Short mmCIF file of N, CA, C and O in Angstrom, two decimals:
data_model
loop_
_atom_site.label_atom_id
_atom_site.label_comp_id
_atom_site.label_asym_id
_atom_site.label_seq_id
_atom_site.Cartn_x
_atom_site.Cartn_y
_atom_site.Cartn_z
N GLY A 1 6.06 5.15 10.24
CA GLY A 1 7.00 4.90 9.19
C GLY A 1 6.50 3.82 8.24
O GLY A 1 6.73 3.90 7.04
N ARG A 2 5.86 2.80 8.79
CA ARG A 2 5.39 1.69 7.95
C ARG A 2 4.32 2.16 6.97
O ARG A 2 4.34 1.77 5.80
N ILE A 3 3.42 3.00 7.44
CA ILE A 3 2.35 3.49 6.56
C ILE A 3 2.96 4.33 5.44
O ILE A 3 2.58 4.17 4.27
N ALA A 4 3.91 5.19 5.76
CA ALA A 4 4.54 6.02 4.73
C ALA A 4 5.27 5.16 3.70
O ALA A 4 5.21 5.44 2.50
N ALA A 5 5.93 4.11 4.16
CA ALA A 5 6.64 3.22 3.24
C ALA A 5 5.66 2.50 2.32
O ALA A 5 5.92 2.35 1.11
N LEU A 6 4.55 2.06 2.88
CA LEU A 6 3.54 1.38 2.06
C LEU A 6 2.89 2.34 1.07
O LEU A 6 2.63 1.96 -0.08
N GLU A 7 2.64 3.57 1.49
CA GLU A 7 2.08 4.56 0.57
C GLU A 7 3.04 4.82 -0.58
O GLU A 7 2.62 4.93 -1.74
N ALA A 8 4.33 4.90 -0.28
CA ALA A 8 5.34 5.11 -1.32
C ALA A 8 5.38 3.92 -2.28
O ALA A 8 5.49 4.10 -3.50
N GLU A 9 5.28 2.71 -1.75
CA GLU A 9 5.29 1.51 -2.59
C GLU A 9 4.06 1.46 -3.49
O GLU A 9 4.16 1.15 -4.67
N VAL A 10 2.90 1.78 -2.94
CA VAL A 10 1.67 1.81 -3.74
C VAL A 10 1.81 2.85 -4.85
O VAL A 10 1.46 2.59 -6.01
N SER A 11 2.34 4.00 -4.52
CA SER A 11 2.53 5.06 -5.51
C SER A 11 3.51 4.63 -6.60
O SER A 11 3.27 4.82 -7.79
N ARG A 12 4.63 4.02 -6.19
CA ARG A 12 5.65 3.59 -7.14
C ARG A 12 5.08 2.54 -8.10
O ARG A 12 5.26 2.63 -9.32
N LEU A 13 4.38 1.56 -7.55
CA LEU A 13 3.80 0.52 -8.39
C LEU A 13 2.69 1.07 -9.29
O LEU A 13 2.56 0.66 -10.44
N GLY A 14 1.92 2.00 -8.76
CA GLY A 14 0.88 2.63 -9.58
C GLY A 14 1.48 3.38 -10.75
O GLY A 14 0.98 3.29 -11.88
N ASP A 15 2.57 4.10 -10.49
CA ASP A 15 3.25 4.81 -11.57
C ASP A 15 3.79 3.83 -12.62
O ASP A 15 3.68 4.08 -13.82
N LEU A 16 4.36 2.73 -12.16
CA LEU A 16 4.88 1.72 -13.08
C LEU A 16 3.77 1.15 -13.95
O LEU A 16 3.92 1.01 -15.17
N LEU A 17 2.63 0.86 -13.33
CA LEU A 17 1.51 0.28 -14.08
C LEU A 17 0.84 1.29 -15.00
O LEU A 17 0.12 0.90 -15.92
N ASN A 18 1.09 2.57 -14.79
CA ASN A 18 0.53 3.59 -15.67
C ASN A 18 1.28 3.68 -17.00
O ASN A 18 0.81 4.35 -17.92
N GLU A 19 2.43 3.02 -17.10
CA GLU A 19 3.15 2.99 -18.37
C GLU A 19 2.34 2.16 -19.36
O GLU A 19 2.16 0.96 -19.17
N ALA A 20 1.87 2.81 -20.40
CA ALA A 20 0.95 2.16 -21.34
C ALA A 20 1.54 0.92 -22.00
O ALA A 20 0.83 -0.05 -22.25
N SER A 21 2.82 0.90 -22.25
CA SER A 21 3.41 -0.22 -22.99
C SER A 21 4.01 -1.29 -22.08
O SER A 21 4.58 -2.26 -22.58
N LEU A 22 3.90 -1.14 -20.78
CA LEU A 22 4.55 -2.08 -19.88
C LEU A 22 4.10 -3.52 -20.11
O LEU A 22 4.93 -4.43 -20.18
N PHE A 23 2.81 -3.74 -20.25
CA PHE A 23 2.31 -5.11 -20.41
C PHE A 23 2.88 -5.77 -21.65
O PHE A 23 3.31 -6.92 -21.61
N THR A 24 2.89 -5.07 -22.77
CA THR A 24 3.39 -5.67 -24.01
C THR A 24 4.92 -5.74 -24.02
O THR A 24 5.49 -6.67 -24.59
N ARG A 25 5.57 -4.80 -23.38
CA ARG A 25 7.03 -4.75 -23.36
C ARG A 25 7.61 -5.76 -22.37
O ARG A 25 8.62 -6.40 -22.65
N ASP A 26 6.98 -5.88 -21.19
CA ASP A 26 7.54 -6.73 -20.13
C ASP A 26 6.41 -7.30 -19.28
O ASP A 26 6.15 -6.83 -18.17
N PRO A 27 5.74 -8.34 -19.78
CA PRO A 27 4.60 -8.89 -19.05
C PRO A 27 4.94 -9.42 -17.66
O PRO A 27 4.12 -9.34 -16.75
N ASP A 28 6.16 -9.94 -17.47
CA ASP A 28 6.54 -10.44 -16.15
C ASP A 28 6.58 -9.31 -15.13
O ASP A 28 6.07 -9.45 -14.01
N THR A 29 7.19 -8.21 -15.51
CA THR A 29 7.25 -7.05 -14.61
C THR A 29 5.85 -6.52 -14.33
O THR A 29 5.53 -6.17 -13.20
N TYR A 30 5.02 -6.50 -15.36
CA TYR A 30 3.64 -6.05 -15.20
C TYR A 30 2.91 -6.92 -14.18
O TYR A 30 2.28 -6.42 -13.25
N ASN A 31 3.01 -8.24 -14.34
CA ASN A 31 2.32 -9.16 -13.44
C ASN A 31 2.85 -9.04 -12.01
O ASN A 31 2.07 -9.10 -11.05
N LYS A 32 4.16 -8.89 -11.86
CA LYS A 32 4.73 -8.72 -10.53
C LYS A 32 4.26 -7.41 -9.90
O LYS A 32 4.00 -7.34 -8.70
N ALA A 33 4.16 -6.37 -10.72
CA ALA A 33 3.70 -5.07 -10.21
C ALA A 33 2.24 -5.15 -9.77
O ALA A 33 1.86 -4.58 -8.74
N VAL A 34 1.42 -5.83 -10.54
CA VAL A 34 0.00 -5.99 -10.17
C VAL A 34 -0.11 -6.74 -8.85
O VAL A 34 -0.84 -6.32 -7.94
N ALA A 35 0.63 -7.83 -8.71
CA ALA A 35 0.59 -8.61 -7.47
C ALA A 35 1.14 -7.79 -6.30
O ALA A 35 0.58 -7.80 -5.20
N GLY A 36 2.23 -7.08 -6.54
CA GLY A 36 2.82 -6.24 -5.49
C GLY A 36 1.90 -5.12 -5.07
O GLY A 36 1.80 -4.80 -3.88
N LEU A 37 1.20 -4.54 -6.03
CA LEU A 37 0.26 -3.46 -5.72
C LEU A 37 -0.89 -3.99 -4.88
O LEU A 37 -1.31 -3.34 -3.91
N GLU A 38 -1.37 -5.15 -5.21
CA GLU A 38 -2.47 -5.75 -4.43
C GLU A 38 -2.01 -6.02 -2.99
O GLU A 38 -2.71 -5.69 -2.03
N THR A 39 -0.83 -6.60 -2.85
CA THR A 39 -0.30 -6.89 -1.52
C THR A 39 -0.05 -5.61 -0.73
O THR A 39 -0.44 -5.50 0.44
N ALA A 40 0.60 -4.64 -1.36
CA ALA A 40 0.90 -3.39 -0.67
C ALA A 40 -0.38 -2.65 -0.29
O ALA A 40 -0.47 -2.06 0.79
N GLY A 41 -1.38 -2.68 -1.17
CA GLY A 41 -2.66 -2.04 -0.86
C GLY A 41 -3.34 -2.68 0.33
O GLY A 41 -3.88 -1.99 1.20
N THR A 42 -3.31 -4.01 0.39
CA THR A 42 -3.90 -4.73 1.52
C THR A 42 -3.13 -4.42 2.80
O THR A 42 -3.73 -4.15 3.85
N ASP A 43 -1.80 -4.47 2.72
CA ASP A 43 -0.98 -4.17 3.88
C ASP A 43 -1.20 -2.74 4.37
O ASP A 43 -1.28 -2.49 5.58
N LEU A 44 -1.34 -1.80 3.43
CA LEU A 44 -1.59 -0.41 3.79
C LEU A 44 -2.93 -0.27 4.48
O LEU A 44 -3.04 0.39 5.52
N SER A 45 -3.94 -0.90 3.94
CA SER A 45 -5.27 -0.84 4.55
C SER A 45 -5.25 -1.41 5.96
O SER A 45 -5.84 -0.83 6.89
N ASN A 46 -4.58 -2.54 6.14
CA ASN A 46 -4.47 -3.14 7.46
C ASN A 46 -3.71 -2.25 8.43
O ASN A 46 -4.11 -2.10 9.60
N ALA A 47 -2.62 -1.65 7.98
CA ALA A 47 -1.82 -0.77 8.83
C ALA A 47 -2.61 0.47 9.23
O ALA A 47 -2.56 0.91 10.38
N GLU A 48 -3.35 1.03 8.28
CA GLU A 48 -4.17 2.21 8.60
C GLU A 48 -5.28 1.85 9.59
O GLU A 48 -5.57 2.62 10.50
N GLY A 49 -5.87 0.69 9.41
CA GLY A 49 -6.91 0.24 10.34
C GLY A 49 -6.35 0.06 11.74
O GLY A 49 -6.97 0.48 12.73
N ARG A 50 -5.17 -0.53 11.83
CA ARG A 50 -4.54 -0.72 13.14
C ARG A 50 -4.18 0.62 13.77
O ARG A 50 -4.36 0.83 14.97
N TRP A 51 -3.69 1.55 12.95
CA TRP A 51 -3.35 2.88 13.45
C TRP A 51 -4.60 3.55 14.02
O TRP A 51 -4.55 4.17 15.08
N LEU A 52 -5.71 3.44 13.31
CA LEU A 52 -6.95 4.04 13.80
C LEU A 52 -7.39 3.41 15.12
O LEU A 52 -7.85 4.11 16.02
N GLU A 53 -7.27 2.09 15.22
CA GLU A 53 -7.61 1.41 16.48
C GLU A 53 -6.76 1.94 17.63
O GLU A 53 -7.26 2.22 18.72
N LEU A 54 -5.46 2.07 17.38
CA LEU A 54 -4.56 2.55 18.43
C LEU A 54 -4.83 4.01 18.77
O LEU A 54 -4.76 4.40 19.93
N GLU A 55 -5.17 4.80 17.77
CA GLU A 55 -5.49 6.21 18.02
C GLU A 55 -6.75 6.33 18.86
O GLU A 55 -6.82 7.15 19.78
N GLU A 56 -7.76 5.52 18.56
CA GLU A 56 -8.99 5.53 19.35
C GLU A 56 -8.71 5.09 20.80
O GLU A 56 -9.25 5.68 21.74
N LEU A 57 -7.88 4.07 20.96
CA LEU A 57 -7.51 3.61 22.29
C LEU A 57 -6.76 4.71 23.04
O LEU A 57 -7.04 4.97 24.22
N HIS A 58 -5.88 5.38 22.37
CA HIS A 58 -5.13 6.48 22.98
C HIS A 58 -6.09 7.59 23.42
O HIS A 58 -5.97 8.11 24.53
N GLN A 59 -7.04 7.94 22.58
CA GLN A 59 -8.02 8.98 22.92
C GLN A 59 -8.84 8.55 24.12
O GLN A 59 -9.12 9.37 25.01
N THR A 60 -9.23 7.30 24.17
CA THR A 60 -10.02 6.79 25.29
C THR A 60 -9.22 6.86 26.59
O THR A 60 -9.74 7.29 27.63
N LEU A 61 -7.98 6.46 26.52
CA LEU A 61 -7.14 6.44 27.72
C LEU A 61 -6.77 7.84 28.22
O LEU A 61 -6.67 8.06 29.42
N THR A 62 -6.58 8.78 27.30
CA THR A 62 -6.18 10.13 27.70
C THR A 62 -7.39 10.99 28.07
O THR A 62 -7.23 12.00 28.73
N ALA A 63 -8.60 10.59 27.64
CA ALA A 63 -9.80 11.37 27.97
C ALA A 63 -10.27 11.10 29.40
O ALA A 63 -10.97 11.91 29.99
N GLY A 64 -9.92 9.97 29.92
CA GLY A 64 -10.42 9.56 31.24
C GLY A 64 -9.57 10.05 32.33
O GLY A 64 -9.65 10.62 33.28
#
């Protein structure tokens, strides 16, 4: 669930940042979106890495 939520957040922020006039119209929102996207991207990468570690551990334990 956490990975799906982070993917949705990354997608939402990416869509927001794709608005061509966002920076000139609302620089504060733009800056918050950039920071949020960076944080969500890092969190997503960490969560995916942890999921892979757990999946590998599961495979090791069930193969033996």
